Amino acid sequence: MQKEKLRLLRKKKGYTQQQIADVIATDVSNYSRKENGDVRIIKDEWDKIARFLDVSVEEIYEEDDAKVVINNDHPVFNDNAASSIMTQFNNFSASVIQNLQDYISLLKEENEKLKEELKNTKGKNS
């Protein structure tokens, strides 16, 4: 459900979607989806937006029918596709974690080599 009260007040006060996105620490495309009702606006975001617009939350709040809540810490799904999406997310996460662990191992090896080089260089200069 579109957030008409929020959209109208934002425009009336002369603010852009980018300015509101900055207030809730998100990108403008994500904020646009929130204002269009595609993504849920969480309580903390409603509070920040209301303070920024200098109104009470009740003046702008409208119920959410969004399928996805996007929280910068983690996604929360509330539709039937949740298990499928979470499985994909977990598989993706596992592969990313493995790649990062491999990269960390490579960096540790490189660090040891550089320490040895530095040690040898210091020994030659002494």
PDB file of C-alpha atoms in Angstrom:
ATOM      1  CA  MET A   1       0.000   0.000   0.000  1.00  0.00           C
ATOM      2  CA  GLN A   2       1.420   3.354  -1.033  1.00  0.00           C
ATOM      3  CA  LYS A   3       2.243   5.787   1.720  1.00  0.00           C
ATOM      4  CA  GLU A   4       0.166   8.698   0.393  1.00  0.00           C
ATOM      5  CA  LYS A   5       0.155  10.668   3.660  1.00  0.00           C
ATOM      6  CA  LEU A   6       3.939  10.454   3.816  1.00  0.00           C
ATOM      7  CA  ARG A   7       4.382  11.252   0.118  1.00  0.00           C
ATOM      8  CA  LEU A   8       2.027  14.256   0.222  1.00  0.00           C
ATOM      9  CA  LEU A   9       3.582  15.736   3.361  1.00  0.00           C
ATOM     10  CA  ARG A  10       7.117  15.179   2.040  1.00  0.00           C
ATOM     11  CA  LYS A  11       6.253  17.005  -1.178  1.00  0.00           C
ATOM     12  CA  LYS A  12       4.316  19.747   0.645  1.00  0.00           C
ATOM     13  CA  LYS A  13       7.360  20.461   2.806  1.00  0.00           C
ATOM     14  CA  GLY A  14       9.576  20.465  -0.295  1.00  0.00           C
ATOM     15  CA  TYR A  15      11.746  17.458   0.513  1.00  0.00           C
ATOM     16  CA  THR A  16      13.057  14.949  -1.997  1.00  0.00           C
ATOM     17  CA  GLN A  17      13.074  11.197  -1.628  1.00  0.00           C
ATOM     18  CA  GLN A  18      16.874  11.424  -1.433  1.00  0.00           C
ATOM     19  CA  GLN A  19      16.671  13.676   1.632  1.00  0.00           C
ATOM     20  CA  ILE A  20      14.346  11.262   3.437  1.00  0.00           C
ATOM     21  CA  ALA A  21      16.515   8.311   2.350  1.00  0.00           C
ATOM     22  CA  ASP A  22      19.500  10.045   3.959  1.00  0.00           C
ATOM     23  CA  VAL A  23      17.547  10.472   7.204  1.00  0.00           C
ATOM     24  CA  ILE A  24      16.887   6.732   7.476  1.00  0.00           C
ATOM     25  CA  ALA A  25      20.329   5.780   6.142  1.00  0.00           C
ATOM     26  CA  THR A  26      19.239   3.999   2.980  1.00  0.00           C
ATOM     27  CA  ASP A  27      19.586   4.591  -0.733  1.00  0.00           C
ATOM     28  CA  VAL A  28      16.953   6.512  -2.655  1.00  0.00           C
ATOM     29  CA  SER A  29      15.767   3.493  -4.634  1.00  0.00           C
ATOM     30  CA  ASN A  30      15.070   1.579  -1.422  1.00  0.00           C
ATOM     31  CA  TYR A  31      13.271   4.581   0.071  1.00  0.00           C
ATOM     32  CA  SER A  32      11.189   4.874  -3.093  1.00  0.00           C
ATOM     33  CA  ARG A  33      10.126   1.242  -2.669  1.00  0.00           C
ATOM     34  CA  LYS A  34       9.210   1.994   0.938  1.00  0.00           C
ATOM     35  CA  GLU A  35       7.129   5.016  -0.054  1.00  0.00           C
ATOM     36  CA  ASN A  36       5.449   2.977  -2.798  1.00  0.00           C
ATOM     37  CA  GLY A  37       4.562   0.280  -0.270  1.00  0.00           C
ATOM     38  CA  ASP A  38       6.740  -2.445  -1.805  1.00  0.00           C
ATOM     39  CA  VAL A  39       9.029  -2.561   1.228  1.00  0.00           C
ATOM     40  CA  ARG A  40       7.943  -2.154   4.842  1.00  0.00           C
ATOM     41  CA  ILE A  41       8.988   0.912   6.828  1.00  0.00           C
ATOM     42  CA  ILE A  42      10.080  -0.215  10.291  1.00  0.00           C
ATOM     43  CA  LYS A  43       9.141   1.641  13.491  1.00  0.00           C
ATOM     44  CA  ASP A  44      12.553   3.258  13.922  1.00  0.00           C
ATOM     45  CA  GLU A  45      12.354   4.634  10.375  1.00  0.00           C
ATOM     46  CA  TRP A  46       8.838   6.024  10.973  1.00  0.00           C
ATOM     47  CA  ASP A  47      10.194   7.787  14.076  1.00  0.00           C
ATOM     48  CA  LYS A  48      13.167   9.285  12.212  1.00  0.00           C
ATOM     49  CA  ILE A  49      11.020  10.442   9.294  1.00  0.00           C
ATOM     50  CA  ALA A  50       8.437  12.019  11.615  1.00  0.00           C
ATOM     51  CA  ARG A  51      11.147  13.905  13.535  1.00  0.00           C
ATOM     52  CA  PHE A  52      12.694  15.106  10.283  1.00  0.00           C
ATOM     53  CA  LEU A  53       9.325  16.292   8.928  1.00  0.00           C
ATOM     54  CA  ASP A  54       8.492  17.796  12.348  1.00  0.00           C
ATOM     55  CA  VAL A  55       5.208  15.896  12.705  1.00  0.00           C
ATOM     56  CA  SER A  56       3.915  13.065  14.860  1.00  0.00           C
ATOM     57  CA  VAL A  57       4.225   9.527  13.519  1.00  0.00           C
ATOM     58  CA  GLU A  58       0.415   9.309  13.506  1.00  0.00           C
ATOM     59  CA  GLU A  59       0.253  12.112  10.923  1.00  0.00           C
ATOM     60  CA  ILE A  60       2.233  10.111   8.362  1.00  0.00           C
ATOM     61  CA  TYR A  61       1.838   6.472   9.386  1.00  0.00           C
ATOM     62  CA  GLU A  62      -0.081   4.085   7.139  1.00  0.00           C
ATOM     63  CA  GLU A  63      -0.419   0.325   7.583  1.00  0.00           C
ATOM     64  CA  ASP A  64       1.995  -1.923   5.662  1.00  0.00           C
ATOM     65  CA  ASP A  65       1.083  -4.704   3.267  1.00  0.00           C
ATOM     66  CA  ALA A  66       4.648  -5.090   2.031  1.00  0.00           C
ATOM     67  CA  LYS A  67       6.074  -8.542   1.403  1.00  0.00           C
ATOM     68  CA  VAL A  68       9.582  -7.695   2.578  1.00  0.00           C
ATOM     69  CA  VAL A  69      11.048  -5.809   5.501  1.00  0.00           C
ATOM     70  CA  ILE A  70      14.517  -4.540   4.722  1.00  0.00           C
ATOM     71  CA  ASN A  71      16.612  -3.955   7.774  1.00  0.00           C
ATOM     72  CA  ASN A  72      20.275  -3.165   7.171  1.00  0.00           C
ATOM     73  CA  ASP A  73      21.206  -5.949   9.591  1.00  0.00           C
ATOM     74  CA  HIS A  74      19.196  -8.758   7.979  1.00  0.00           C
ATOM     75  CA  PRO A  75      16.172  -9.377   5.746  1.00  0.00           C
ATOM     76  CA  VAL A  76      12.908 -10.567   7.259  1.00  0.00           C
ATOM     77  CA  PHE A  77      10.400 -12.220   4.956  1.00  0.00           C
ATOM     78  CA  ASN A  78       6.712 -12.697   5.680  1.00  0.00           C
ATOM     79  CA  ASP A  79       5.332 -14.369   2.573  1.00  0.00           C
ATOM     80  CA  ASN A  80       5.170 -17.969   1.371  1.00  0.00           C
ATOM     81  CA  ALA A  81       8.375 -17.684  -0.626  1.00  0.00           C
ATOM     82  CA  ALA A  82      10.365 -17.079   2.552  1.00  0.00           C
ATOM     83  CA  SER A  83      11.856 -20.545   2.885  1.00  0.00           C
ATOM     84  CA  SER A  84      12.973 -20.595  -0.749  1.00  0.00           C
ATOM     85  CA  ILE A  85      14.489 -17.132  -0.505  1.00  0.00           C
ATOM     86  CA  MET A  86      16.157 -17.905   2.812  1.00  0.00           C
ATOM     87  CA  THR A  87      17.632 -21.109   1.364  1.00  0.00           C
ATOM     88  CA  GLN A  88      19.083 -19.116  -1.540  1.00  0.00           C
ATOM     89  CA  PHE A  89      20.319 -16.457   0.902  1.00  0.00           C
ATOM     90  CA  ASN A  90      21.978 -19.087   3.117  1.00  0.00           C
ATOM     91  CA  ASN A  91      23.619 -20.803   0.139  1.00  0.00           C
ATOM     92  CA  PHE A  92      24.873 -17.454  -1.105  1.00  0.00           C
ATOM     93  CA  SER A  93      26.128 -16.558   2.359  1.00  0.00           C
ATOM     94  CA  ALA A  94      27.987 -19.854   2.709  1.00  0.00           C
ATOM     95  CA  SER A  95      29.774 -19.353  -0.607  1.00  0.00           C
ATOM     96  CA  VAL A  96      30.674 -15.764   0.260  1.00  0.00           C
ATOM     97  CA  ILE A  97      31.966 -16.830   3.657  1.00  0.00           C
ATOM     98  CA  GLN A  98      34.067 -19.591   2.091  1.00  0.00           C
ATOM     99  CA  ASN A  99      35.537 -17.142  -0.442  1.00  0.00           C
ATOM    100  CA  LEU A 100      36.362 -14.685   2.331  1.00  0.00           C
ATOM    101  CA  GLN A 101      37.972 -17.409   4.444  1.00  0.00           C
ATOM    102  CA  ASP A 102      40.091 -18.470   1.472  1.00  0.00           C
ATOM    103  CA  TYR A 103      41.088 -14.852   0.886  1.00  0.00           C
ATOM    104  CA  ILE A 104      42.005 -14.419   4.558  1.00  0.00           C
ATOM    105  CA  SER A 105      44.215 -17.526   4.363  1.00  0.00           C
ATOM    106  CA  LEU A 106      45.919 -16.137   1.276  1.00  0.00           C
ATOM    107  CA  LEU A 107      46.508 -12.807   3.030  1.00  0.00           C
ATOM    108  CA  LYS A 108      47.939 -14.557   6.085  1.00  0.00           C
ATOM    109  CA  GLU A 109      50.393 -16.466   3.880  1.00  0.00           C
ATOM    110  CA  GLU A 110      51.382 -13.260   2.109  1.00  0.00           C
ATOM    111  CA  ASN A 111      51.805 -11.526   5.465  1.00  0.00           C
ATOM    112  CA  GLU A 112      54.135 -14.275   6.696  1.00  0.00           C
ATOM    113  CA  LYS A 113      56.216 -14.024   3.506  1.00  0.00           C
ATOM    114  CA  LEU A 114      56.499 -10.263   3.905  1.00  0.00           C
ATOM    115  CA  LYS A 115      57.488 -10.611   7.565  1.00  0.00           C
ATOM    116  CA  GLU A 116      60.214 -13.057   6.551  1.00  0.00           C
ATOM    117  CA  GLU A 117      61.431 -10.677   3.816  1.00  0.00           C
ATOM    118  CA  LEU A 118      61.489  -7.803   6.270  1.00  0.00           C
ATOM    119  CA  LYS A 119      63.380  -9.916   8.793  1.00  0.00           C
ATOM    120  CA  ASN A 120      65.951 -10.893   6.144  1.00  0.00           C
ATOM    121  CA  THR A 121      66.300  -7.280   4.989  1.00  0.00           C
ATOM    122  CA  LYS A 122      66.888  -6.072   8.547  1.00  0.00           C
ATOM    123  CA  GLY A 123      69.481  -8.810   9.057  1.00  0.00           C
ATOM    124  CA  LYS A 124      71.413  -7.692   5.968  1.00  0.00           C
ATOM    125  CA  ASN A 125      71.352  -4.024   7.030  1.00  0.00           C
ATOM    126  CA  SER A 126      72.621  -4.720  10.574  1.00  0.00           C
TER     127      SER A 126
END
